[in-house]
CSV table of C-alpha atoms in Angstrom, one decimal:
chain,number,residue,atom,x,y,z
A,420,MET,CA,-35.5,-7.5,61.0
A,421,PHE,CA,-38.0,-6.3,58.4
A,422,ASN,CA,-40.3,-3.4,59.0
A,423,LYS,CA,-41.9,-0.5,57.2
A,424,THR,CA,-38.6,1.4,57.0
A,425,ASP,CA,-37.4,-1.3,54.6
A,426,VAL,CA,-40.2,-0.5,52.2
A,427,LEU,CA,-39.6,3.2,52.0
A,428,GLU,CA,-36.6,2.6,49.7
A,429,THR,CA,-39.0,1.0,47.2
A,430,ILE,CA,-41.6,3.8,46.8
A,431,GLU,CA,-40.2,5.0,43.5
A,432,MET,CA,-40.0,1.4,42.3
A,433,ILE,CA,-43.7,1.0,43.0
A,434,GLU,CA,-44.9,4.3,41.6
A,435,LYS,CA,-42.8,4.4,38.4
A,436,GLU,CA,-41.2,1.0,37.7
A,437,HIS,CA,-44.0,-1.6,38.0
A,438,LEU,CA,-42.8,-3.2,41.2
A,439,ASP,CA,-45.6,-5.3,42.7
A,440,ILE,CA,-46.4,-8.3,44.8
A,441,ARG,CA,-47.5,-10.5,42.0
A,442,THR,CA,-49.3,-12.9,44.2
A,443,VAL,CA,-50.1,-13.9,47.8
A,444,THR,CA,-50.8,-17.6,47.6
A,445,MET,CA,-52.3,-19.6,50.4
A,446,GLY,CA,-51.4,-23.3,50.4
A,447,ILE,CA,-54.1,-25.5,51.9
A,448,SER,CA,-53.8,-29.2,52.8
A,449,LEU,CA,-56.9,-31.2,51.7
A,450,LEU,CA,-55.8,-34.5,53.2
A,451,SER,CA,-58.3,-34.1,56.1
A,452,CYS,CA,-61.1,-33.7,53.6
A,453,ILE,CA,-61.0,-37.2,52.2
A,454,ARG,CA,-64.3,-39.0,52.7
A,455,ALA,CA,-65.9,-42.3,51.5
A,456,ASP,CA,-67.2,-40.9,48.2
A,457,GLY,CA,-66.7,-38.2,45.7
A,458,ALA,CA,-69.6,-36.0,46.5
A,459,SER,CA,-68.9,-35.9,50.3
A,460,THR,CA,-65.2,-35.2,49.6
A,461,ALA,CA,-66.1,-32.4,47.2
A,462,GLN,CA,-68.3,-30.8,49.8
A,463,ALA,CA,-65.6,-31.2,52.5
A,464,VAL,CA,-63.0,-29.6,50.1
A,465,TYR,CA,-65.3,-26.7,49.4
A,466,ASP,CA,-65.9,-26.1,53.1
A,467,CYS,CA,-62.2,-26.4,54.0
A,468,VAL,CA,-61.0,-23.9,51.4
A,469,THR,CA,-63.7,-21.3,51.9
A,470,LYS,CA,-63.1,-21.5,55.7
A,471,ARG,CA,-59.3,-21.2,55.7
A,472,ALA,CA,-59.1,-18.7,52.9
A,473,GLN,CA,-62.1,-16.6,53.9
A,474,ASN,CA,-60.0,-13.6,54.8
A,475,LEU,CA,-57.3,-13.9,52.2
A,476,VAL,CA,-58.5,-11.3,49.8
A,477,LYS,CA,-59.4,-8.8,52.5
A,478,THR,CA,-56.1,-9.2,54.2
A,479,ALA,CA,-54.1,-8.7,51.0
A,480,GLU,CA,-56.1,-5.6,50.2
A,481,ASN,CA,-55.5,-4.2,53.7
A,482,LEU,CA,-51.8,-4.9,53.4
A,483,SER,CA,-51.6,-3.3,50.0
A,484,ARG,CA,-53.3,-0.1,51.4
A,485,GLU,CA,-51.1,0.0,54.6
A,486,TYR,CA,-47.8,-0.5,52.9
A,487,GLY,CA,-48.5,1.1,49.5
A,488,ILE,CA,-47.4,-2.0,47.6
A,489,PRO,CA,-49.8,-3.3,44.9
A,490,ILE,CA,-50.8,-6.9,45.4
A,491,VAL,CA,-51.9,-8.1,42.0
A,492,ASN,CA,-53.3,-11.6,42.6
A,493,LYS,CA,-54.7,-13.5,45.5
A,494,ARG,CA,-54.5,-17.2,45.0
A,495,VAL,CA,-54.9,-20.6,46.6
A,496,SER,CA,-53.0,-23.8,46.1
A,497,VAL,CA,-54.1,-27.2,47.3
A,498,THR,CA,-52.9,-30.8,47.8
A,499,PRO,CA,-52.7,-32.5,44.4
A,500,VAL,CA,-56.3,-33.6,43.8
A,501,SER,CA,-55.2,-36.9,42.3
A,502,LEU,CA,-54.1,-37.9,45.8
A,503,VAL,CA,-57.4,-36.7,47.4
A,504,THR,CA,-59.5,-38.7,45.0
A,505,ALA,CA,-57.4,-41.8,44.7
A,506,ALA,CA,-60.2,-44.1,45.9
A,507,PHE,CA,-62.7,-42.7,43.4
A,508,PRO,CA,-60.7,-41.0,40.5
A,509,GLU,CA,-63.6,-41.1,38.2
A,510,LYS,CA,-65.3,-38.5,40.5
A,511,SER,CA,-62.3,-36.1,40.5
A,512,ALA,CA,-64.2,-33.6,38.4
A,513,LEU,CA,-66.6,-33.1,41.4
A,514,VAL,CA,-63.7,-31.9,43.5
A,515,GLY,CA,-62.3,-29.8,40.7
A,516,LYS,CA,-65.6,-28.0,40.2
A,517,ALA,CA,-66.0,-27.6,44.0
A,518,LEU,CA,-62.6,-25.9,44.1
A,519,ASP,CA,-63.6,-23.6,41.3
A,520,ARG,CA,-66.8,-22.6,43.2
A,521,ALA,CA,-64.8,-21.9,46.2
A,522,ALA,CA,-62.5,-19.7,44.2
A,523,LYS,CA,-65.4,-17.7,43.0
A,524,GLU,CA,-66.9,-17.5,46.4
A,525,LEU,CA,-63.7,-16.1,47.9
A,526,GLY,CA,-63.0,-13.7,45.0
A,527,ILE,CA,-59.5,-15.2,44.4
A,528,ASP,CA,-57.9,-15.0,41.0
A,529,PHE,CA,-56.7,-18.6,40.4
A,530,LEU,CA,-56.7,-21.8,42.4
A,531,GLY,CA,-54.0,-24.4,41.6
A,532,GLY,CA,-53.7,-28.0,42.5
A,533,TYR,CA,-55.8,-30.0,40.1
A,534,SER,CA,-52.6,-31.9,39.8
A,535,ALA,CA,-50.8,-35.3,39.6
A,536,LEU,CA,-47.3,-36.4,40.3
A,537,VAL,CA,-46.4,-39.2,37.9
A,538,HIS,CA,-42.7,-38.8,37.4
A,539,LYS,CA,-41.8,-42.4,38.2
A,540,GLY,CA,-44.9,-44.1,36.9
A,541,THR,CA,-48.6,-43.7,36.5
A,542,ALA,CA,-50.9,-45.6,38.9
A,543,ASP,CA,-54.3,-46.7,37.7
A,544,TYR,CA,-56.1,-44.0,39.7
A,545,GLU,CA,-53.8,-41.4,38.2
A,546,GLU,CA,-54.6,-42.6,34.7
A,547,LYS,CA,-58.3,-42.0,35.4
A,548,PHE,CA,-57.5,-38.7,37.0
A,549,LEU,CA,-55.5,-37.4,34.0
A,550,ALA,CA,-58.3,-38.2,31.7
A,551,THR,CA,-60.6,-35.8,33.5
A,552,ILE,CA,-58.3,-32.7,33.0
A,553,PRO,CA,-59.6,-31.5,29.6
A,554,GLU,CA,-63.2,-31.5,30.6
A,555,VAL,CA,-62.6,-30.0,34.1
A,556,LEU,CA,-60.5,-27.1,32.7
A,557,ALA,CA,-63.1,-26.5,30.0
A,558,GLU,CA,-65.9,-26.3,32.6
A,559,THR,CA,-64.1,-24.2,35.2
A,560,GLU,CA,-62.9,-20.6,35.2
A,561,ARG,CA,-60.2,-20.2,37.9
A,562,LEU,CA,-59.0,-23.8,38.4
A,563,CYS,CA,-55.4,-24.6,37.2
A,564,SER,CA,-53.8,-28.0,36.6
A,565,SER,CA,-50.3,-29.3,36.6
A,566,VAL,CA,-48.7,-32.7,36.0
A,567,ASN,CA,-45.1,-33.6,36.9
A,568,VAL,CA,-43.8,-36.1,34.4
A,569,GLY,CA,-40.1,-36.3,35.4
A,570,SER,CA,-37.4,-35.6,37.9
A,571,SER,CA,-33.7,-35.8,38.2
A,572,ARG,CA,-34.0,-38.6,40.7
A,573,SER,CA,-36.5,-40.8,38.8
A,574,GLY,CA,-36.1,-40.0,35.1
A,575,ILE,CA,-38.9,-39.2,32.7
A,576,ASN,CA,-42.2,-41.1,32.5
A,577,MET,CA,-42.6,-41.2,28.7
A,578,ASP,CA,-46.0,-42.9,28.9
A,579,ALA,CA,-47.2,-39.9,30.8
A,580,VAL,CA,-45.5,-37.6,28.3
A,581,GLY,CA,-47.4,-39.2,25.5
A,582,GLN,CA,-50.6,-38.9,27.4
A,583,MET,CA,-50.1,-35.2,28.1
A,584,GLY,CA,-49.7,-34.5,24.4
A,585,ARG,CA,-53.2,-35.9,23.9
A,586,ILE,CA,-54.6,-34.0,26.9
A,587,VAL,CA,-53.2,-30.7,25.7
A,588,LYS,CA,-54.9,-31.2,22.4
A,589,GLN,CA,-58.2,-32.2,23.9
A,590,THR,CA,-58.1,-29.2,26.3
A,591,ALA,CA,-57.5,-26.9,23.4
A,592,ALA,CA,-60.4,-28.4,21.4
A,593,LEU,CA,-62.8,-28.1,24.3
A,594,THR,CA,-61.9,-24.4,24.7
A,595,ALA,CA,-61.7,-23.6,21.0
A,596,ALA,CA,-64.1,-20.8,21.3
A,597,ARG,CA,-61.7,-19.0,23.6
A,598,ASP,CA,-58.5,-19.6,21.5
A,599,GLY,CA,-57.7,-22.8,23.6
A,600,LEU,CA,-57.7,-20.9,26.9
A,601,GLY,CA,-57.9,-24.1,28.9
A,602,CYS,CA,-54.2,-24.8,27.9
A,603,ALA,CA,-53.2,-21.6,29.5
A,604,LYS,CA,-54.3,-23.2,32.8
A,605,LEU,CA,-52.3,-26.4,32.3
A,606,VAL,CA,-48.6,-26.9,32.7
A,607,VAL,CA,-46.4,-30.0,32.4
A,608,PHE,CA,-43.4,-30.1,34.8
A,609,CYS,CA,-40.1,-31.8,35.4
A,610,ASN,CA,-38.8,-31.4,38.9
A,611,ALA,CA,-41.9,-29.5,40.1
A,612,VAL,CA,-41.5,-27.6,43.4
A,613,GLU,CA,-44.0,-27.7,46.2
A,614,ASP,CA,-43.8,-24.1,47.3
A,615,ASN,CA,-44.3,-22.4,44.0
A,616,PRO,CA,-46.9,-19.5,44.4
A,617,PHE,CA,-47.3,-18.9,40.6
A,618,MET,CA,-49.9,-20.4,38.4
A,619,ALA,CA,-50.6,-22.6,36.6
A,620,GLY,CA,-48.2,-24.8,38.5
A,621,ALA,CA,-48.9,-24.2,42.2
A,622,PHE,CA,-49.9,-27.0,44.4
A,623,HIS,CA,-49.6,-27.6,48.2
A,624,GLY,CA,-46.8,-30.0,49.2
A,625,ILE,CA,-47.4,-33.1,51.3
A,626,GLY,CA,-44.6,-32.1,53.7
A,627,GLU,CA,-46.0,-28.7,54.3
A,628,ALA,CA,-48.0,-27.3,57.3
A,629,ASP,CA,-51.8,-27.4,56.9
A,630,THR,CA,-52.0,-23.7,55.8
A,631,VAL,CA,-49.0,-21.8,54.4
A,632,ILE,CA,-48.5,-18.4,52.8
A,633,ASN,CA,-46.1,-18.1,49.9
A,634,VAL,CA,-45.5,-14.8,48.2
A,635,GLY,CA,-44.3,-14.1,44.7
A,636,VAL,CA,-42.6,-10.7,44.0
A,637,SER,CA,-42.0,-9.3,40.6
A,638,GLY,CA,-40.1,-6.3,39.3
A,639,PRO,CA,-38.8,-6.5,35.7
A,640,GLY,CA,-39.4,-2.8,35.3
A,641,VAL,CA,-37.3,-2.1,38.4
A,642,VAL,CA,-34.3,-4.0,37.0
A,643,GLN,CA,-34.6,-2.4,33.6
A,644,HIS,CA,-34.8,1.0,35.1
A,645,ALA,CA,-31.7,0.4,37.2
A,646,LEU,CA,-29.7,-0.7,34.2
A,647,LYS,CA,-30.4,2.6,32.4
A,648,PHE,CA,-28.0,4.3,34.9
A,649,VAL,CA,-25.0,2.0,33.9
A,650,PRO,CA,-25.2,1.9,30.1
A,651,ASP,CA,-21.4,1.3,29.8
A,652,ALA,CA,-20.7,-0.8,32.8
A,653,ASP,CA,-19.0,-4.2,32.3
A,654,LEU,CA,-21.0,-7.3,33.0
A,655,THR,CA,-19.4,-7.9,36.4
A,656,ASP,CA,-20.6,-4.5,37.7
A,657,THR,CA,-23.9,-5.0,35.9
A,658,ALA,CA,-24.5,-8.3,37.7
A,659,GLU,CA,-23.8,-6.6,41.0
A,660,LEU,CA,-26.3,-3.9,40.3
A,661,ILE,CA,-29.0,-6.5,39.5
A,662,LYS,CA,-28.2,-8.4,42.8
A,663,ARG,CA,-28.6,-5.2,44.8
A,664,THR,CA,-31.9,-4.4,43.0
A,665,ALA,CA,-33.2,-7.9,43.6
A,666,PHE,CA,-32.3,-7.6,47.3
A,667,LYS,CA,-34.5,-4.5,47.7
A,668,ILE,CA,-37.4,-6.1,45.8
A,669,THR,CA,-37.2,-9.2,48.0
A,670,ARG,CA,-37.3,-7.3,51.3
A,671,ALA,CA,-40.7,-5.9,50.3
A,672,GLY,CA,-41.9,-9.4,49.6
A,673,GLN,CA,-40.6,-10.7,52.9
A,674,LEU,CA,-42.5,-8.0,54.8
A,675,ILE,CA,-45.8,-8.8,53.1
A,676,ALA,CA,-45.3,-12.5,53.4
A,677,LYS,CA,-44.7,-12.5,57.1
A,678,GLU,CA,-47.5,-10.0,57.8
A,679,ALA,CA,-50.0,-11.9,55.7
A,680,ALA,CA,-49.1,-15.2,57.4
A,681,SER,CA,-49.4,-13.7,60.9
A,682,ARG,CA,-52.8,-12.1,60.2
A,683,LEU,CA,-54.2,-15.2,58.5
A,684,GLY,CA,-53.0,-17.7,61.1
A,685,ALA,CA,-50.9,-19.5,58.6
A,686,ARG,CA,-47.2,-20.6,58.5
A,687,PHE,CA,-44.9,-18.3,56.5
A,688,GLY,CA,-43.5,-20.4,53.6
A,689,ILE,CA,-41.3,-18.7,51.1
A,690,VAL,CA,-40.7,-15.6,49.0
A,691,ASP,CA,-40.5,-16.3,45.3
A,692,LEU,CA,-38.4,-13.6,43.6
A,693,SER,CA,-39.3,-14.2,40.0
A,694,LEU,CA,-39.1,-11.5,37.3
A,695,ALA,CA,-42.5,-12.3,36.1
A,696,PRO,CA,-43.4,-10.0,33.2
A,697,THR,CA,-46.8,-8.6,32.1
A,698,PRO,CA,-48.0,-7.4,28.7
A,699,ALA,CA,-47.6,-3.8,29.9
A,700,ARG,CA,-44.8,-1.8,28.4
A,701,GLY,CA,-42.0,-1.2,31.0
A,702,ASP,CA,-42.6,-4.6,32.7
A,703,SER,CA,-40.7,-6.9,30.3
A,704,VAL,CA,-37.9,-9.4,30.9
A,705,ALA,CA,-37.1,-9.3,27.2
A,706,HIS,CA,-36.5,-5.5,27.5
A,707,ILE,CA,-34.1,-6.1,30.3
A,708,LEU,CA,-32.0,-8.4,28.0
A,709,GLU,CA,-32.1,-5.7,25.3
A,710,GLU,CA,-31.0,-3.1,27.9
A,711,LEU,CA,-28.0,-5.2,28.5
A,712,GLY,CA,-27.0,-4.6,24.9
A,713,LEU,CA,-28.9,-7.0,22.6
A,714,GLU,CA,-30.5,-5.5,19.5
A,715,VAL,CA,-33.5,-7.8,20.0
A,716,VAL,CA,-34.3,-10.7,22.3
A,717,GLY,CA,-33.7,-13.9,20.4
A,718,CYS,CA,-30.5,-12.9,18.7
A,719,HIS,CA,-27.2,-14.6,19.5
A,720,GLY,CA,-26.1,-13.7,23.1
A,721,THR,CA,-29.7,-13.9,24.5
A,722,THR,CA,-29.0,-17.1,26.4
A,723,ALA,CA,-25.8,-15.8,28.0
A,724,ALA,CA,-27.6,-12.5,29.0
A,725,LEU,CA,-30.5,-14.4,30.5
A,726,ALA,CA,-28.1,-16.7,32.4
A,727,MET,CA,-26.4,-13.7,34.0
A,728,LEU,CA,-29.8,-12.1,34.9
A,729,ASN,CA,-31.2,-15.2,36.4
A,730,ASP,CA,-28.2,-15.9,38.5
A,731,ALA,CA,-27.9,-12.4,39.8
A,732,VAL,CA,-31.6,-12.3,40.7
A,733,LYS,CA,-31.3,-15.5,42.7
A,734,LYS,CA,-28.2,-14.3,44.6
A,735,GLY,CA,-29.8,-11.0,45.5
A,736,GLY,CA,-33.0,-12.7,46.7
A,737,VAL,CA,-31.2,-15.2,48.8
A,738,MET,CA,-29.3,-12.5,50.6
A,739,ALA,CA,-32.5,-10.7,51.4
A,740,SER,CA,-34.5,-13.5,52.9
A,741,SER,CA,-33.8,-16.8,54.6
A,742,ARG,CA,-36.8,-18.3,52.9
A,743,VAL,CA,-36.4,-17.7,49.2
A,744,GLY,CA,-37.9,-20.6,47.2
A,745,GLY,CA,-40.4,-21.5,44.5
A,746,LEU,CA,-39.1,-20.8,41.0
A,747,SER,CA,-37.1,-17.6,41.8
A,748,GLY,CA,-35.4,-16.1,38.8
A,749,ALA,CA,-36.6,-14.9,35.4
A,750,PHE,CA,-39.6,-16.0,33.5
A,751,ILE,CA,-39.8,-15.9,29.7
A,752,PRO,CA,-43.5,-16.4,28.9
A,753,VAL,CA,-44.2,-15.3,25.3
A,754,SER,CA,-47.8,-14.0,25.7
A,755,GLU,CA,-47.2,-12.3,29.0
A,756,ASP,CA,-44.2,-10.2,28.0
A,757,ILE,CA,-44.6,-7.3,25.5
A,758,GLY,CA,-40.9,-7.6,24.4
A,759,MET,CA,-41.4,-11.4,23.7
A,760,ILE,CA,-44.6,-10.7,21.9
A,761,GLU,CA,-43.1,-8.2,19.6
A,762,SER,CA,-40.0,-10.3,18.9
A,763,ALA,CA,-42.0,-13.4,18.2
A,764,ALA,CA,-44.4,-11.4,15.9
A,765,ALA,CA,-41.4,-10.1,13.9
A,766,GLY,CA,-39.9,-13.6,13.6
A,767,LYS,CA,-36.9,-12.6,15.7
A,768,ILE,CA,-37.2,-15.4,18.2
A,769,SER,CA,-37.9,-19.1,17.5
A,770,LEU,CA,-39.2,-22.0,19.5
A,771,ASP,CA,-35.7,-23.5,19.3
A,772,LYS,CA,-34.1,-20.4,20.8
A,773,LEU,CA,-36.7,-20.3,23.6
A,774,GLU,CA,-35.8,-23.9,24.4
A,775,ALA,CA,-32.2,-23.0,24.6
A,776,MET,CA,-33.1,-20.1,27.0
A,777,THR,CA,-34.9,-22.5,29.3
A,778,CYS,CA,-31.6,-24.2,30.1
A,779,VAL,CA,-30.7,-21.1,32.2
A,780,CYS,CA,-34.0,-19.5,33.2
A,781,SER,CA,-36.4,-20.3,36.0
A,782,VAL,CA,-39.0,-22.4,34.2
A,783,GLY,CA,-39.5,-23.4,30.6
A,784,LEU,CA,-41.5,-23.0,27.4
A,785,ASP,CA,-44.3,-20.8,28.7
A,786,MET,CA,-47.5,-19.4,27.2
A,787,ILE,CA,-46.5,-20.2,23.6
A,788,ALA,CA,-49.1,-20.4,20.9
A,789,ILE,CA,-48.5,-23.0,18.2
A,790,PRO,CA,-50.6,-24.0,15.2
A,791,GLY,CA,-53.9,-25.7,16.1
A,792,ASP,CA,-53.1,-28.7,13.8
A,793,THR,CA,-49.9,-29.5,15.6
A,794,PRO,CA,-49.8,-33.3,16.1
A,795,GLU,CA,-50.2,-34.8,19.6
A,796,ALA,CA,-46.8,-36.5,19.2
A,797,THR,CA,-45.1,-33.2,18.4
A,798,ILE,CA,-46.5,-31.7,21.6
A,799,SER,CA,-45.4,-34.7,23.6
A,800,ALA,CA,-41.9,-34.4,22.0
A,801,ILE,CA,-41.7,-30.7,23.0
A,802,ILE,CA,-42.6,-31.8,26.6
A,803,ALA,CA,-40.0,-34.6,26.5
A,804,ASP,CA,-37.2,-32.2,25.3
A,805,GLU,CA,-38.0,-29.7,28.0
A,806,ALA,CA,-38.2,-32.5,30.7
A,807,ALA,CA,-34.8,-33.7,29.6
A,808,ILE,CA,-33.3,-30.3,30.1
A,809,GLY,CA,-34.7,-30.3,33.6
A,810,MET,CA,-33.7,-33.8,34.4
A,811,ILE,CA,-30.1,-33.5,33.3
A,812,ASN,CA,-29.5,-30.1,34.7
A,813,ASN,CA,-31.3,-30.8,38.0
A,814,LYS,CA,-33.7,-27.8,37.6
A,815,THR,CA,-37.4,-27.1,37.2
A,816,THR,CA,-38.6,-27.0,33.6
A,817,ALA,CA,-42.1,-26.8,32.3
A,818,VAL,CA,-44.2,-26.6,29.1
A,819,ARG,CA,-47.3,-24.5,28.7
A,820,VAL,CA,-48.2,-24.4,25.1
A,821,ILE,CA,-51.5,-23.5,23.4
A,822,PRO,CA,-52.3,-25.3,20.2
A,823,ALA,CA,-54.6,-22.6,18.9
A,824,PRO,CA,-57.7,-24.3,17.3
A,825,GLY,CA,-58.2,-23.2,13.7
A,826,LYS,CA,-55.2,-20.9,13.7
A,827,SER,CA,-51.8,-21.1,11.9
A,828,VAL,CA,-48.5,-19.3,11.9
A,829,GLY,CA,-49.0,-15.6,11.6
A,830,ASP,CA,-52.3,-15.6,13.4
A,831,GLU,CA,-52.7,-14.4,17.0
A,832,VAL,CA,-54.5,-15.6,20.1
A,833,SER,CA,-55.7,-13.2,22.8
A,834,PHE,CA,-56.6,-14.1,26.4
A,835,GLY,CA,-56.6,-10.7,28.1
A,836,GLY,CA,-55.3,-9.6,31.4
A,837,LEU,CA,-52.0,-11.0,32.7
A,838,LEU,CA,-52.3,-13.9,30.2
A,839,GLY,CA,-51.9,-11.4,27.3
A,840,ARG,CA,-51.7,-12.3,23.7
A,841,ALA,CA,-49.3,-14.3,21.5
A,842,PRO,CA,-48.5,-14.8,17.8
A,843,VAL,CA,-48.8,-18.4,16.6
A,844,MET,CA,-45.2,-19.7,16.3
A,845,PRO,CA,-44.1,-22.4,13.9
A,846,VAL,CA,-43.0,-25.9,15.2
A,847,HIS,CA,-40.7,-28.3,13.5
A,848,GLY,CA,-42.5,-30.4,10.9
A,849,GLY,CA,-40.5,-33.6,11.6
A,850,ASP,CA,-42.5,-36.6,12.9
A,851,ALA,CA,-41.6,-37.8,16.5
A,852,SER,CA,-44.5,-40.2,16.8
A,853,LYS,CA,-42.4,-43.4,16.8
A,854,PHE,CA,-40.1,-42.0,19.5
A,855,ILE,CA,-43.0,-41.0,21.7
A,856,GLY,CA,-44.8,-44.3,21.0
A,857,ARG,CA,-42.0,-46.3,22.5
A,858,GLY,CA,-43.2,-45.2,25.9
A,859,GLY,CA,-41.4,-46.5,29.0
A,860,LEU,CA,-39.1,-44.5,31.3
A,861,ILE,CA,-36.1,-42.5,30.3
A,862,PRO,CA,-33.7,-43.5,33.1
A,863,ALA,CA,-32.4,-40.9,35.5
A,864,PRO,CA,-28.9,-39.6,34.8
A,865,ILE,CA,-26.0,-41.2,36.7
A,866,HIS,CA,-25.4,-38.0,38.7
A,867,SER,CA,-28.9,-38.5,40.3
A,868,PHE,CA,-27.5,-41.3,42.5
A,869,LYS,CA,-26.4,-39.4,45.6
A,870,ASN,CA,-27.1,-41.7,48.6
């Protein structure tokens, strides 16, 4: 039973340690909005979203006041648009722009679901849909896009991987005046999950109820603060402390999630306990790892420390709620974590080390600025490497890189807000174009066959 008493224990966490509800995300099915043409479908989509989510922001604000817990973002995720526009994919932009208008009308922060699932192959309508992504992201403000190119059951669609390298570059070029901001709203997945409340990868699953509330809780500062009290504890006891801390954080998320779902007439989905950092000092996953005893994030030992942190967070969260889901664990976005920003700027962490860390964290290579002249094939190869980690290890991995137009190693991009800033990091100069050009499907691993 979760009630207000459970939240009282977290008051100090909220006031001094940056605990917050990072997002209340309403998932909305758009399948009932499909009409005979693009224009009619776009209007039906706009009407549906603005009706179902009309009280989302107000409800979140009321809950924040009543329980004293900051709710940073109010978001919506929708059915992958490529499915909604399958009969007229060339008109997908109409639906995308309608969703962006709805987001502005509602006052929500981001809307996810301009998405496609092409992990086993790309249908003709999906090819046309994917081609619309750069323009749509350039012409919208709050719309986010994701593409799932692989899974542990199906393998990796290398044709889609090659296409996504081109799409990332095109998106950066079309938003060059804003340091390639469009790419910050575009993520490429392997093993994408349907109940993820975080952007840019949120979309509403086909097997979900019509309207669902998923909540993402974040508290890197809480975990870092707790570790200060056990500076000499061994790692067994340290993991136990992280578990207990994660348990308390998740209880607050459970309360908010159930209350929001009840008041909005939606189904309660999941609580995603992710240590999602911000550029604010005192709210950094990198600094947690340094609190564990690393001189600087990126040095040898970083992957082991992150593995322990990620596992302890998941164990604590699962004990606190019967509906923990999404991407729960620790995020390592460069531009959104002050510790990562500083380490990258000082040359203490590399793209290769970040890739190694993704083997044990919750997502993947996230919010990393790379030189604007990085070849398309190199971006595709980065995506392929990350998808392979996800496929073989049966976990969600993702790539959200920003090839910063006109910028090179040592320069910096700045997006502001939660998206933060990032130094441009070097990529390997070797040519992977022949490998990417082979296309086809990297077969699923043998352990994927479980029937």
